[in-house]
Coordinates of C-alpha atoms in Angstrom, one line a residue:
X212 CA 26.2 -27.2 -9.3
X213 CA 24.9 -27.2 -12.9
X214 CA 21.1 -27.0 -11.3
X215 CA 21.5 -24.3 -8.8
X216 CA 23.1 -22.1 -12.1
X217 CA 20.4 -22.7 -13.9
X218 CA 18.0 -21.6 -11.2
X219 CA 20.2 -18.4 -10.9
X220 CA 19.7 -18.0 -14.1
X221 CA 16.0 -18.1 -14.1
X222 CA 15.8 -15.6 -11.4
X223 CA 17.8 -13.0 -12.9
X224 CA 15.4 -13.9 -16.3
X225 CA 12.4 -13.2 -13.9
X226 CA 13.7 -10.4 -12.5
X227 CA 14.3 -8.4 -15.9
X228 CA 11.5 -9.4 -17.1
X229 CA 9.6 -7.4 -13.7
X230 CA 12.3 -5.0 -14.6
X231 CA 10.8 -4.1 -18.2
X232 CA 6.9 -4.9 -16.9
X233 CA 7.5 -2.4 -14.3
X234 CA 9.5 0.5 -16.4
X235 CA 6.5 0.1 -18.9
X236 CA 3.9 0.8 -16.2
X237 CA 6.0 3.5 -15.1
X238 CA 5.9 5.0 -18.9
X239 CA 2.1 5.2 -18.5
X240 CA 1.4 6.7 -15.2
X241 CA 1.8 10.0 -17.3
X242 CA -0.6 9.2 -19.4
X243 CA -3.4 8.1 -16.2
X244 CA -2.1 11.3 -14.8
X245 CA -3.4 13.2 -17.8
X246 CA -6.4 11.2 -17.8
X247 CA -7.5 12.8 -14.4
X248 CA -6.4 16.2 -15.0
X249 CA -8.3 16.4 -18.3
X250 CA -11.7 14.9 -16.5
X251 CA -11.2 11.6 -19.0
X252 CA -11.9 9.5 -16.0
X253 CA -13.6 6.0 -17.6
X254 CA -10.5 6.6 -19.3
X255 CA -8.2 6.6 -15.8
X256 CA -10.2 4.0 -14.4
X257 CA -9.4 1.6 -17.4
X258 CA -6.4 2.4 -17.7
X259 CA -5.3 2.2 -14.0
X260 CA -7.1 -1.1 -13.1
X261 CA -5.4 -2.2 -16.4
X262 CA -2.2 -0.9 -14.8
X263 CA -2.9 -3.0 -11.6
X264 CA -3.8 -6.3 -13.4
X265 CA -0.6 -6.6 -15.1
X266 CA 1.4 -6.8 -11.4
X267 CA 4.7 -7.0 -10.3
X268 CA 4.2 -2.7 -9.9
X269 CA 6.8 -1.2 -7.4
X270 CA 5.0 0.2 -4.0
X271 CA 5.1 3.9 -5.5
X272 CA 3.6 3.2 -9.0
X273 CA 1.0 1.0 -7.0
X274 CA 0.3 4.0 -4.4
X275 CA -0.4 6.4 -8.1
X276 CA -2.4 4.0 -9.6
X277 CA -4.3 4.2 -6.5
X278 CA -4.8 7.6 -6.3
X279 CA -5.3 8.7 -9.4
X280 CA -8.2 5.6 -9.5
X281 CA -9.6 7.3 -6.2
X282 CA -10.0 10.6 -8.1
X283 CA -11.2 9.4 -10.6
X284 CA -13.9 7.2 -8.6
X285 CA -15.6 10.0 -7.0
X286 CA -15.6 12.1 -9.9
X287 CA -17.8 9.1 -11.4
X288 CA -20.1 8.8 -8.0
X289 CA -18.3 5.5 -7.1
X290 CA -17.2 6.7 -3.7
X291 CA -17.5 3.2 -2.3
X292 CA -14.6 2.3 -5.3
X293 CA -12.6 5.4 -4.2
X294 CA -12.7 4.6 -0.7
X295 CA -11.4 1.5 -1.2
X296 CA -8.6 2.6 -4.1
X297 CA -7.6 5.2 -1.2
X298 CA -7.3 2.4 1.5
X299 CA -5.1 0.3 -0.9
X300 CA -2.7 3.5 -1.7
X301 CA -3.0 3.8 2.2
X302 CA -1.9 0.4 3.1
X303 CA 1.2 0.9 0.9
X304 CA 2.0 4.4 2.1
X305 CA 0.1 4.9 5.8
X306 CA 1.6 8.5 5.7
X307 CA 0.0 9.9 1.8
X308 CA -1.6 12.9 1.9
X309 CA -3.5 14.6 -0.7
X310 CA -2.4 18.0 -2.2
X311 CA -5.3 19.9 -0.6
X312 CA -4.6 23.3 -2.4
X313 CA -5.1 21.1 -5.8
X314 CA -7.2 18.2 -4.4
X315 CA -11.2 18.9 -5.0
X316 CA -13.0 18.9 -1.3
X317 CA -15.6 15.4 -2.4
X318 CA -12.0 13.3 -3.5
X319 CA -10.8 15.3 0.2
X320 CA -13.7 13.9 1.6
X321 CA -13.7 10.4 0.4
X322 CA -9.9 10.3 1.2
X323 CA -10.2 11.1 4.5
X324 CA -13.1 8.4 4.7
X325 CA -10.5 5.8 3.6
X326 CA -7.8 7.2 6.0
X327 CA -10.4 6.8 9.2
X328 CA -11.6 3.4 7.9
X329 CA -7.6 2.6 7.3
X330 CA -6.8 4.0 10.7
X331 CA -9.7 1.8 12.5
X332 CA -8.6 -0.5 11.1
X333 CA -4.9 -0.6 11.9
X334 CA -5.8 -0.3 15.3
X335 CA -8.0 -3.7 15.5
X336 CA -5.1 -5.6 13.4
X337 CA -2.9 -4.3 16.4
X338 CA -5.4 -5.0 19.4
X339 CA -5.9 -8.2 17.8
X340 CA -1.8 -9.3 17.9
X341 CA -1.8 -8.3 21.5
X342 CA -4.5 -10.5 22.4
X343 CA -2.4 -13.3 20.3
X344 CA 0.6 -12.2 22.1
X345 CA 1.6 -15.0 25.0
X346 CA 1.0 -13.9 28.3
X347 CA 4.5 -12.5 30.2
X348 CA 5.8 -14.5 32.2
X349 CA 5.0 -14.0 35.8
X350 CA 8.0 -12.3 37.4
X351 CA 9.6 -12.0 34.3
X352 CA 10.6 -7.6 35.3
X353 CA 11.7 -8.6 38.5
X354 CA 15.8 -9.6 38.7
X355 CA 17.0 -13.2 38.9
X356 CA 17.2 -14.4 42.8
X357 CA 20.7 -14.1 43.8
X358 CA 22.2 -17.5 44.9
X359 CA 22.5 -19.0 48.2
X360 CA 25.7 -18.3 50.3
X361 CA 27.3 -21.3 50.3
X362 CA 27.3 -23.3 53.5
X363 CA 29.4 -22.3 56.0
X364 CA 32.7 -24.8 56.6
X365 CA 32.3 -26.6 59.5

């Protein structure tokens, strides 16, 4: 009774408290926006792996933090980094795309590396599971037998 309150209690504690953490990482993805835009990107990537260490982000602020960190990667030469920002925001949103009438063709590039490399490797996650899955059973699409007639009366 008293205990299971008390852990009720705590969760709704914990979960205002991600609440708050996650409406004051929201309140700064402005401000890494800006970074970007105004080229300030050891700026952006402070500020976003900053933004990622504090955790508990939702999906979407965790999918901007990722791009805007892939941007600002390859402006600094890091593609490697961007790459692998890009596959993160990929994982957590397998459909992103890139504004390609505001994106610059090298972050283009290196986000298409990440959505190939993502993409490959989806596919061996999957072909892996099926070779995990149990085989079917033999017979198992055909229909039941139907049962015997009973014996005739004598």
């Amino acid at each position: 009774g008293k205990e299971a309150a008390k852990a009720q209690e705590q969760a709704a504690l914990n979960g205002g408290a991600i609440r708050d953490k996650q409406a004051r990482i929201a309140a700064e993805l402005p401000q890494l926006r800006e970074h970007v835009r105004r080229g300030r990107f050891a700026d952006a990537v402070a500020m976003g792996n900053r933004l990622l260490g504090q955790g508990d982000t939702t999906g979407n602020q965790l999918v901007t933090i990722q791009r805007e960190l892939g941007t600002a990667y390859v402006a600094l030469g890091s593609d490697t980094m961007a790459v692998a920002a890009f596959a993160q925001a990929l994982v957590q949103q397998p459909d992103l795309e890139l504004d390609t009438a505001r994106t610059s063709p090298k972050v283009l590039a290196q986000f298409q590396v990440a959505r190939q490399q993502f993409q490959k490797e989806r596919d061996a996650a999957a072909q892996r599971e099926a070779q995990r899955s149990p085989e079917p059973l033999v017979g198992s699409d055909t229909p039941a037998p139907t049962p015997a007639a009973p014996p005739a009366a004598p």
